[in-house]
Short mmCIF file of C-alpha atoms in Angstrom, two decimals:
data_model
loop_
_atom_site.label_atom_id
_atom_site.label_comp_id
_atom_site.label_asym_id
_atom_site.label_seq_id
_atom_site.Cartn_x
_atom_site.Cartn_y
_atom_site.Cartn_z
CA UNK U 235 12.30 25.37 3.12
CA UNK U 236 12.64 24.31 6.77
CA UNK U 237 10.06 26.15 8.84
CA UNK U 238 7.82 25.91 11.87
CA UNK U 239 5.61 23.03 10.94
CA UNK U 240 3.92 22.02 14.16
CA UNK U 241 0.49 22.10 12.55
CA UNK U 242 1.42 19.39 10.10
CA UNK U 243 2.48 17.01 12.84
CA UNK U 244 -0.79 17.58 14.65
CA UNK U 245 -2.69 17.14 11.41
CA UNK U 246 -1.24 13.68 10.87
CA UNK U 247 -2.16 12.34 14.28
CA UNK U 248 -5.34 14.22 15.18
CA UNK U 249 -7.40 14.57 11.98
CA UNK U 250 -8.97 11.11 12.17
CA UNK U 251 -11.98 11.25 14.49
CA UNK U 252 -14.03 8.46 16.05
CA UNK U 253 -16.27 7.82 13.02
CA UNK U 254 -13.33 7.95 10.62
CA UNK U 255 -11.34 5.71 12.96
CA UNK U 256 -14.11 3.10 13.02
CA UNK U 257 -14.42 3.33 9.23
CA UNK U 258 -10.64 2.98 8.89
CA UNK U 259 -10.64 -0.19 11.01
CA UNK U 260 -13.75 -1.71 9.42
CA UNK U 261 -12.72 -0.59 5.94
CA UNK U 262 -9.21 -2.01 6.22
CA UNK U 263 -10.22 -5.29 7.83
CA UNK U 264 -13.08 -6.09 5.46
CA UNK U 265 -11.48 -6.53 2.06
CA UNK U 266 -12.49 -9.13 -0.52
CA UNK U 267 -11.95 -12.17 1.70
CA UNK U 268 -15.38 -12.39 3.34
CA UNK U 269 -17.03 -12.07 -0.09
CA UNK U 270 -14.74 -14.33 -2.06
CA UNK U 271 -13.09 -17.16 -0.14
CA UNK U 272 -14.54 -18.18 3.25
CA UNK U 273 -14.21 -21.66 1.77
CA UNK U 274 -10.61 -21.77 3.04
CA UNK U 275 -11.89 -21.75 6.62
CA UNK U 276 -14.45 -24.45 5.83
CA UNK U 277 -11.79 -26.53 4.06
CA UNK U 278 -9.42 -26.55 7.05
CA UNK U 279 -12.12 -26.91 9.72
CA UNK U 280 -13.92 -29.70 7.87
CA UNK U 281 -17.52 -28.87 8.82
CA UNK U 282 -20.02 -26.03 9.18
CA UNK U 283 -20.09 -25.99 12.99
CA UNK U 284 -16.33 -25.68 13.56
CA UNK U 285 -16.17 -23.18 10.70
CA UNK U 286 -18.65 -20.82 12.38
CA UNK U 287 -17.03 -21.40 15.79
CA UNK U 288 -13.63 -20.45 14.40
CA UNK U 289 -15.01 -17.22 12.92
CA UNK U 290 -16.62 -16.42 16.28
CA UNK U 291 -13.49 -17.39 18.23
CA UNK U 292 -11.40 -15.16 16.00
CA UNK U 293 -13.77 -12.31 16.78
CA UNK U 294 -13.42 -12.92 20.52
CA UNK U 295 -9.62 -13.16 20.29
CA UNK U 296 -9.49 -10.03 18.15
CA UNK U 297 -11.56 -8.14 20.71
CA UNK U 298 -9.31 -9.34 23.55
CA UNK U 299 -6.33 -8.26 21.53
CA UNK U 300 -8.04 -4.92 20.94
CA UNK U 301 -8.31 -4.45 24.70
CA UNK U 302 -4.53 -4.89 24.97
CA UNK U 303 -4.02 -2.32 22.22
CA UNK U 304 -6.50 0.00 23.92
CA UNK U 305 -4.35 0.02 27.07
CA UNK U 306 -1.17 0.45 25.07
CA UNK U 307 -2.70 3.20 22.92
CA UNK U 308 -3.89 5.27 25.87
CA UNK U 309 -0.66 4.68 27.80
CA UNK U 310 1.69 5.51 24.90
CA UNK U 311 0.06 8.25 22.87
CA UNK U 312 2.66 8.34 20.09
CA UNK U 313 1.66 7.44 16.55
CA UNK U 314 3.11 4.29 15.02
CA UNK U 315 1.13 1.53 16.74
CA UNK U 316 3.21 -1.53 17.60
CA UNK U 317 6.41 0.26 16.65
CA UNK U 318 6.02 2.75 19.51
CA UNK U 319 4.95 0.05 21.98
CA UNK U 320 7.90 -2.21 21.15
CA UNK U 321 10.25 0.78 21.39
CA UNK U 322 9.04 1.63 24.89
CA UNK U 323 9.08 -1.97 26.16
CA UNK U 324 12.10 -3.57 24.48
CA UNK U 325 14.16 -0.72 23.10
CA UNK U 326 15.48 0.30 19.72
CA UNK U 327 16.58 -3.07 18.31
CA UNK U 328 13.23 -4.89 18.49
CA UNK U 329 11.37 -1.82 17.23
CA UNK U 330 13.82 -1.57 14.35
CA UNK U 331 13.33 -5.22 13.33
CA UNK U 332 9.57 -4.63 13.39
CA UNK U 333 9.81 -1.53 11.20
CA UNK U 334 12.32 -3.21 8.87
CA UNK U 335 10.03 -6.19 8.26
CA UNK U 336 6.78 -4.26 8.13
CA UNK U 337 7.85 -1.24 6.10
CA UNK U 338 9.92 -3.21 3.59
CA UNK U 339 7.67 -6.27 3.12
CA UNK U 340 4.44 -6.67 5.06
CA UNK U 341 2.75 -3.33 4.40
CA UNK U 342 3.63 -2.82 0.72
CA UNK U 343 3.02 -6.47 -0.22
CA UNK U 344 -0.34 -6.38 1.55
CA UNK U 345 -1.21 -3.16 -0.31
CA UNK U 346 -0.22 -4.85 -3.56
CA UNK U 347 -2.29 -7.99 -3.05
CA UNK U 348 -5.39 -5.96 -2.14
CA UNK U 349 -5.11 -3.83 -5.27
CA UNK U 350 -4.51 -6.97 -7.38
CA UNK U 351 -7.75 -8.37 -6.00
CA UNK U 352 -9.47 -5.08 -6.83
CA UNK U 353 -8.06 -5.16 -10.37
CA UNK U 354 -9.16 -8.74 -10.98
CA UNK U 355 -12.77 -8.09 -10.07
CA UNK U 356 -12.89 -4.69 -11.75
CA UNK U 357 -11.64 -6.14 -15.05
CA UNK U 358 -13.58 -9.43 -15.05
CA UNK U 359 -16.81 -7.94 -16.56
CA UNK U 360 -14.79 -6.89 -19.63
CA UNK U 361 -13.58 -10.47 -20.23
CA UNK U 362 -16.74 -12.63 -20.06
CA UNK U 363 -16.08 -16.34 -19.97
CA UNK U 364 -12.34 -16.07 -19.33
CA UNK U 365 -9.77 -14.77 -16.86
CA UNK U 366 -8.44 -11.24 -17.47
CA UNK U 367 -4.85 -11.20 -18.82
CA UNK U 368 -2.23 -10.73 -16.06
CA UNK U 369 -0.86 -7.62 -17.77
CA UNK U 370 -4.31 -5.99 -17.53
CA UNK U 371 -4.79 -6.76 -13.85
CA UNK U 372 -1.27 -5.68 -12.99
CA UNK U 373 -1.58 -2.39 -14.86
CA UNK U 374 -4.96 -1.70 -13.28
CA UNK U 375 -3.52 -2.59 -9.87
CA UNK U 376 -0.62 -0.19 -10.40
CA UNK U 377 -3.09 2.54 -11.44
CA UNK U 378 -5.12 1.92 -8.27
CA UNK U 379 -1.95 2.21 -6.15
CA UNK U 380 -1.04 5.51 -7.79
CA UNK U 381 -4.57 6.87 -7.33
CA UNK U 382 -4.79 5.84 -3.67
CA UNK U 383 -1.33 7.20 -2.88
CA UNK U 384 -2.28 10.47 -4.59
CA UNK U 385 -5.47 10.75 -2.51
CA UNK U 386 -3.56 10.13 0.73
CA UNK U 387 -0.85 12.60 -0.26
CA UNK U 388 -3.36 15.34 -1.06
CA UNK U 389 -5.20 15.40 2.26
CA UNK U 390 -5.74 13.39 5.43
CA UNK U 391 -9.38 14.51 5.42
CA UNK U 392 -9.86 13.47 1.79
CA UNK U 393 -8.43 10.03 2.56
CA UNK U 394 -10.81 9.78 5.52
CA UNK U 395 -13.80 10.78 3.39
CA UNK U 396 -12.88 8.17 0.78
CA UNK U 397 -12.57 5.57 3.54
CA UNK U 398 -15.94 6.50 5.04
CA UNK U 399 -17.69 6.22 1.66
CA UNK U 400 -16.30 2.81 0.75
CA UNK U 401 -16.84 1.48 4.27
CA UNK U 402 -20.51 2.51 4.05
CA UNK U 403 -20.70 0.75 0.67
CA UNK U 404 -19.29 -2.53 1.96
CA UNK U 405 -21.46 -2.46 5.09
CA UNK U 406 -24.47 -1.97 2.82
CA UNK U 407 -23.77 -5.12 0.82
CA UNK U 408 -23.06 -7.04 4.04
CA UNK U 409 -26.45 -5.96 5.38
CA UNK U 410 -28.06 -7.09 2.11
CA UNK U 411 -26.41 -10.54 2.32
CA UNK U 412 -27.15 -10.97 6.03
CA UNK U 413 -30.74 -9.75 5.61
CA UNK U 414 -31.36 -12.16 2.73
CA UNK U 415 -29.80 -14.97 4.74
CA UNK U 416 -31.97 -14.29 7.77
CA UNK U 417 -35.11 -14.33 5.59
CA UNK U 418 -34.11 -17.68 4.10
CA UNK U 419 -33.28 -19.00 7.56
CA UNK U 420 -36.74 -17.98 8.78
CA UNK U 421 -38.21 -19.83 5.80
CA UNK U 422 -36.56 -23.04 6.98
CA UNK U 423 -33.45 -23.16 4.78
CA UNK U 424 -31.39 -24.96 7.43
CA UNK U 425 -30.28 -28.13 5.61
CA UNK U 426 -26.58 -27.22 5.53
CA UNK U 427 -26.66 -26.04 9.14
CA UNK U 428 -27.98 -29.42 10.32
CA UNK U 429 -25.37 -31.97 11.48
CA UNK U 430 -22.97 -29.06 11.61
CA UNK U 431 -20.09 -30.96 13.22
CA UNK U 432 -19.87 -33.97 10.91
CA UNK U 433 -16.40 -34.24 9.36
CA UNK U 434 -14.58 -31.91 11.78
CA UNK U 435 -10.83 -31.71 11.15
CA UNK U 436 -8.42 -32.59 13.97
CA UNK U 437 -5.18 -31.54 12.26
CA UNK U 438 -2.70 -29.61 14.38
CA UNK U 439 -2.17 -27.04 11.65
CA UNK U 440 -5.82 -26.70 10.68
CA UNK U 441 -6.41 -23.98 13.23
CA UNK U 442 -2.89 -22.58 12.95
CA UNK U 443 -3.29 -22.04 9.23
CA UNK U 444 -6.41 -20.00 9.99
CA UNK U 445 -4.23 -17.26 11.45
CA UNK U 446 -4.90 -15.23 8.33
CA UNK U 447 -8.61 -14.76 9.11
CA UNK U 448 -8.06 -13.29 12.55
CA UNK U 449 -9.21 -9.67 12.22
CA UNK U 450 -6.52 -8.46 14.63
CA UNK U 451 -6.14 -4.86 13.51
CA UNK U 452 -4.27 -2.13 15.38
CA UNK U 453 -4.86 1.58 15.95
CA UNK U 454 -4.11 4.25 18.54
CA UNK U 455 -7.83 4.92 19.00
CA UNK U 456 -9.20 2.65 21.76
CA UNK U 457 -12.92 3.44 21.37
CA UNK U 458 -12.70 2.99 17.61
CA UNK U 459 -11.01 -0.39 18.21
CA UNK U 460 -13.64 -1.58 20.65
CA UNK U 461 -16.48 -0.64 18.31
CA UNK U 462 -14.89 -1.51 14.98
CA UNK U 463 -13.45 -4.97 15.65
CA UNK U 464 -16.55 -6.54 17.28
CA UNK U 465 -18.65 -5.03 14.47
CA UNK U 466 -16.46 -6.74 11.88
CA UNK U 467 -16.50 -10.01 13.82
CA UNK U 468 -20.31 -10.09 14.00
CA UNK U 469 -20.49 -9.30 10.28
CA UNK U 470 -18.15 -12.18 9.44
CA UNK U 471 -20.18 -14.75 11.40
CA UNK U 472 -23.57 -13.60 10.08
CA UNK U 473 -22.38 -13.47 6.47
CA UNK U 474 -21.12 -17.07 6.77
CA UNK U 475 -24.47 -18.15 8.22
CA UNK U 476 -26.16 -16.49 5.24
CA UNK U 477 -23.93 -18.39 2.80
CA UNK U 478 -24.85 -21.71 4.41
CA UNK U 479 -28.57 -21.02 3.98
CA UNK U 480 -28.28 -21.29 0.19
CA UNK U 481 -25.22 -23.51 -0.38
CA UNK U 482 -24.15 -26.92 0.80
CA UNK U 483 -20.58 -27.35 2.03
CA UNK U 484 -19.64 -28.96 -1.30
CA UNK U 485 -21.16 -26.11 -3.32
CA UNK U 486 -19.42 -23.54 -1.16
CA UNK U 487 -16.05 -25.27 -1.56
CA UNK U 488 -16.48 -25.42 -5.34
CA UNK U 489 -17.56 -21.80 -5.70
CA UNK U 490 -14.82 -19.51 -7.11
CA UNK U 491 -16.46 -16.50 -5.45
CA UNK U 492 -18.87 -17.39 -2.67
CA UNK U 493 -20.68 -14.04 -2.43
CA UNK U 494 -21.13 -13.90 -6.20
CA UNK U 495 -22.70 -17.37 -6.14
CA UNK U 496 -24.93 -16.25 -3.28
CA UNK U 497 -25.98 -13.17 -5.28
CA UNK U 498 -26.76 -15.23 -8.38
CA UNK U 499 -29.10 -17.46 -6.38
CA UNK U 500 -30.76 -14.95 -4.10
CA UNK U 501 -30.50 -11.44 -5.57
CA UNK U 502 -31.19 -12.09 -9.27
CA UNK U 503 -31.78 -9.93 -11.38
CA UNK U 504 -29.79 -7.57 -9.11
CA UNK U 505 -26.93 -10.04 -8.58
CA UNK U 506 -24.55 -7.66 -10.39
CA UNK U 507 -24.38 -5.52 -7.26
CA UNK U 508 -22.26 -8.15 -5.46
CA UNK U 509 -19.17 -7.99 -7.74
CA UNK U 510 -19.57 -4.20 -7.88
CA UNK U 511 -19.48 -3.94 -4.11
CA UNK U 512 -16.56 -6.36 -3.92
CA UNK U 513 -14.67 -3.82 -6.04
CA UNK U 514 -15.74 -1.06 -3.64
CA UNK U 515 -14.68 -3.18 -0.68
CA UNK U 516 -11.19 -3.93 -1.99
CA UNK U 517 -10.61 -0.31 -2.99
CA UNK U 518 -11.58 0.88 0.50
CA UNK U 519 -9.39 -1.77 2.11
CA UNK U 520 -6.44 -0.69 -0.07
CA UNK U 521 -6.99 2.93 0.91
CA UNK U 522 -6.92 2.03 4.61
CA UNK U 523 -3.79 -0.07 4.12
CA UNK U 524 -2.03 2.85 2.43
CA UNK U 525 -3.12 5.25 5.20
CA UNK U 526 -1.69 3.14 8.02
CA UNK U 527 1.46 2.05 6.16
CA UNK U 528 2.43 5.68 5.50
CA UNK U 529 2.20 6.50 9.21
CA UNK U 530 4.46 3.60 10.20
CA UNK U 531 7.14 4.55 7.67
CA UNK U 532 6.84 8.18 8.83
CA UNK U 533 7.40 7.29 12.50
CA UNK U 534 10.26 4.90 11.66
CA UNK U 535 12.00 7.64 9.71
CA UNK U 536 11.48 10.12 12.54
CA UNK U 537 13.11 7.73 15.02
CA UNK U 538 16.13 7.17 12.75
CA UNK U 539 15.25 3.56 11.88
CA UNK U 540 14.59 4.50 8.26
CA UNK U 541 16.04 7.29 6.16
CA UNK U 542 15.11 10.71 7.56
CA UNK U 543 13.30 11.85 4.44
CA UNK U 544 10.46 9.43 5.30
CA UNK U 545 9.70 11.51 8.40
CA UNK U 546 9.21 14.72 6.42
CA UNK U 547 5.80 16.31 5.91
CA UNK U 548 4.28 18.03 2.90
CA UNK U 549 4.58 21.78 3.29
CA UNK U 550 1.28 22.38 1.48
CA UNK U 551 -0.80 19.30 2.29
CA UNK U 552 0.27 18.41 5.86
CA UNK U 553 0.60 14.71 4.92
CA UNK U 554 3.57 12.28 5.28
CA UNK U 555 4.12 12.47 1.53
CA UNK U 556 7.58 10.80 1.28
CA UNK U 557 6.47 7.84 3.42
CA UNK U 558 3.31 7.37 1.34
CA UNK U 559 5.21 7.58 -1.94
CA UNK U 560 7.86 5.12 -0.68
CA UNK U 561 5.18 2.60 0.32
CA UNK U 562 3.49 3.04 -3.06
CA UNK U 563 6.72 2.47 -5.00
CA UNK U 564 7.47 -0.73 -3.08
CA UNK U 565 3.89 -1.91 -3.64
CA UNK U 566 4.21 -1.45 -7.40
CA UNK U 567 7.38 -3.59 -7.34
CA UNK U 568 5.53 -6.31 -5.41
CA UNK U 569 2.91 -6.49 -8.17
CA UNK U 570 5.52 -7.81 -10.62
CA UNK U 571 6.03 -11.38 -9.18
CA UNK U 572 3.78 -14.10 -10.51
CA UNK U 573 2.53 -15.25 -7.10
CA UNK U 574 2.57 -12.61 -4.40
CA UNK U 575 0.22 -14.75 -2.27
CA UNK U 576 3.17 -16.98 -1.42
CA UNK U 577 5.06 -14.00 -0.05
CA UNK U 578 2.07 -12.91 2.03
CA UNK U 579 1.43 -16.41 3.41
CA UNK U 580 4.97 -17.03 4.55
CA UNK U 581 5.48 -13.61 6.04
CA UNK U 582 2.19 -13.76 7.97
CA UNK U 583 3.87 -15.93 10.58
CA UNK U 584 6.32 -13.06 11.16
CA UNK U 585 3.39 -10.74 11.70
CA UNK U 586 2.18 -12.96 14.52
CA UNK U 587 5.62 -12.89 16.10
CA UNK U 588 5.27 -9.13 16.44
CA UNK U 589 1.65 -9.36 17.64
CA UNK U 590 2.85 -11.66 20.41
CA UNK U 591 5.73 -9.34 21.27
CA UNK U 592 3.30 -6.41 21.45
CA UNK U 593 1.09 -8.28 23.93
CA UNK U 594 4.26 -9.20 25.85
CA UNK U 595 5.20 -5.50 25.84
CA UNK U 596 2.05 -4.74 27.82
CA UNK U 597 3.05 -7.34 30.45
CA UNK U 598 6.63 -6.08 30.62
CA UNK U 599 5.59 -2.45 31.05
CA UNK U 600 3.28 -3.36 33.93
CA UNK U 601 6.52 -3.94 35.86
CA UNK U 602 9.03 -1.62 34.18
CA UNK U 603 6.82 1.43 33.49
CA UNK U 604 4.52 1.58 36.51
CA UNK U 605 4.67 5.39 36.37
CA UNK U 606 2.82 5.65 33.07
CA UNK U 607 -0.80 6.82 33.21
CA UNK U 608 -3.22 4.07 32.12
CA UNK U 609 -6.74 5.40 31.39
CA UNK U 610 -7.58 1.87 30.21
CA UNK U 611 -6.22 -1.08 32.19
CA UNK U 612 -7.08 -4.64 31.20
CA UNK U 613 -6.62 -7.80 33.27
CA UNK U 614 -3.09 -9.05 32.65
CA UNK U 615 -4.43 -12.57 31.95
CA UNK U 616 -5.77 -11.23 28.64
CA UNK U 617 -2.28 -10.19 27.56
CA UNK U 618 -0.90 -13.58 28.67
CA UNK U 619 -3.59 -15.32 26.62
CA UNK U 620 -2.70 -13.27 23.53
CA UNK U 621 0.99 -14.17 23.91
CA UNK U 622 0.11 -17.87 24.11
CA UNK U 623 -2.24 -17.67 21.11
CA UNK U 624 0.38 -15.82 19.09
CA UNK U 625 3.00 -18.46 19.87
CA UNK U 626 0.62 -21.17 18.76
CA UNK U 627 -0.28 -19.40 15.51
CA UNK U 628 3.43 -18.99 14.75
CA UNK U 629 4.46 -22.56 15.57
CA UNK U 630 1.48 -24.67 14.48
CA UNK U 631 1.80 -24.14 10.70
CA UNK U 632 5.57 -24.71 10.89
CA UNK U 633 5.19 -27.95 12.87
CA UNK U 634 2.30 -29.18 10.71
CA UNK U 635 4.02 -28.39 7.40
CA UNK U 636 7.66 -27.30 7.80
CA UNK U 637 9.00 -25.52 4.74
CA UNK U 638 12.21 -23.69 3.91
CA UNK U 639 10.28 -20.50 3.14
CA UNK U 640 9.75 -19.93 6.87
CA UNK U 641 13.53 -20.05 7.31
CA UNK U 642 14.00 -17.59 4.45
CA UNK U 643 11.57 -15.17 6.11
CA UNK U 644 13.42 -15.47 9.41
CA UNK U 645 16.73 -14.84 7.67
CA UNK U 646 15.29 -11.73 5.99
CA UNK U 647 14.01 -10.36 9.31
CA UNK U 648 17.41 -10.70 10.97
CA UNK U 649 19.24 -9.46 7.88
CA UNK U 650 18.03 -6.05 8.99
CA UNK U 651 20.77 -6.22 11.63
CA UNK U 652 23.33 -5.74 8.86
CA UNK U 653 21.93 -2.21 8.41
CA UNK U 654 21.10 -1.59 12.07
CA UNK U 655 24.61 -1.71 13.49
CA UNK U 656 26.41 0.71 11.14
CA UNK U 657 23.55 3.05 10.21
CA UNK U 658 21.35 3.18 13.33
CA UNK U 659 23.55 2.18 16.26
CA UNK U 660 26.91 3.60 15.13
CA UNK U 661 25.56 6.25 12.74
CA UNK U 662 28.67 6.19 10.57
CA UNK U 663 29.68 9.57 9.16
CA UNK U 664 30.12 8.44 5.55
CA UNK U 665 26.48 7.36 5.39
CA UNK U 666 25.37 10.80 6.59
CA UNK U 667 27.56 12.47 3.98
CA UNK U 668 25.96 10.39 1.24
CA UNK U 669 22.38 10.90 2.45
CA UNK U 670 22.59 14.62 3.17
CA UNK U 671 22.57 15.84 -0.47
CA UNK U 672 20.02 13.17 -1.46
CA UNK U 673 17.71 14.27 1.35
CA UNK U 674 18.12 17.92 0.40
CA UNK U 675 17.27 17.32 -3.27
CA UNK U 676 14.26 15.15 -2.40
CA UNK U 677 13.11 17.81 0.07
CA UNK U 678 13.18 20.44 -2.67
CA UNK U 679 11.55 18.15 -5.23
CA UNK U 680 8.70 17.02 -2.97
CA UNK U 681 8.32 20.32 -1.06
CA UNK U 682 8.50 18.63 2.32
CA UNK U 683 9.91 19.72 5.70
CA UNK U 684 10.86 17.94 8.93
CA UNK U 685 8.21 18.11 11.67
CA UNK U 686 9.14 20.58 14.42
CA UNK U 687 7.27 18.81 17.22
CA UNK U 688 8.57 15.41 18.19
CA UNK U 689 6.11 13.25 20.10
#
């Protein structure tokens, strides 16, 4: 079963071209949020003006962060994103804690919540006047996970084609909303946009709690980053402007689904296309989440920070099949709890810890790895700014509203050390003896082989 499999390794890292990379970034970043609940930003900012400024500021910060990732991605050409950068800058321990937190919680729970959103809006038309039963949405969500995992396991190209299609679909509906908004704006529908700064919030945590809207996505494709993230940022601002042309702040805050309300008022009798395209958007976002999560688990397994079987590649399909299946199984388990949003919210602060460490990694390697070739080199002040912003977005919500859940998340992150010392650092023999037959049987069952070429 173990053979020369260099082509598979290359397939995983090189199949995604510029267009597919842009679609992957745009498709993963734009989920259901911009269509459903921009009211959260308005609620915390308190007024239209600060709301739009925050969306724009997030776009600027995301682009600055993208510049940092562009330098890191061209300097360290290994797959794995932050994992590889943290490994190079801080060593095995920090990289392990990142992979432990992300592979075990952040990626699969994010995948789960996106598919739950997809299931809710896909099933709503079949339950007019009421909310779909939880068992229906959860079963549909699980089916979506299985379908998306299957697509990604079958072919990298197929997953890219699926991503391209659904990204085109969501950009189409964004263009429709923005176009309609611009027409209304030209007709003088500016009542909500007048006195835009009345009622602005001054709470310390108001901006900190907006960490979840920052479209700070990561890839090893610098040009795709620099095109994709500003494109998303512009879309977010213009879509919000369009919403404010037809709704007052009160109406927007009361709307259960802002884009659907917009469609009912502006696009009737074609308003049905909005919920349909929300379904397309969430499905595409879930596909992108699965694609990237599989690669992280694959690289972690290859480096010995997860079980080795996760680093194996499908003999027939040239995809990281075990890593994708593992992420899918965890995601199905995360569907079961009643309120997965709580898990996502409290672990998001951990995500910003690692974003800040990644920006810090760029600064550290300017001094420790001067020998590395840097096709892209950004002013170091940008990296410093991203470290400061990350620290603020971690601390502000905790200071504004301290809760024990943040402590629980921190404890979970460092609980990974209980596995790190014996299994990664010491590599105890009894663990190898246990895993060897399990790995062999899984290898035969899944028809996977270890990659020959290590990056």
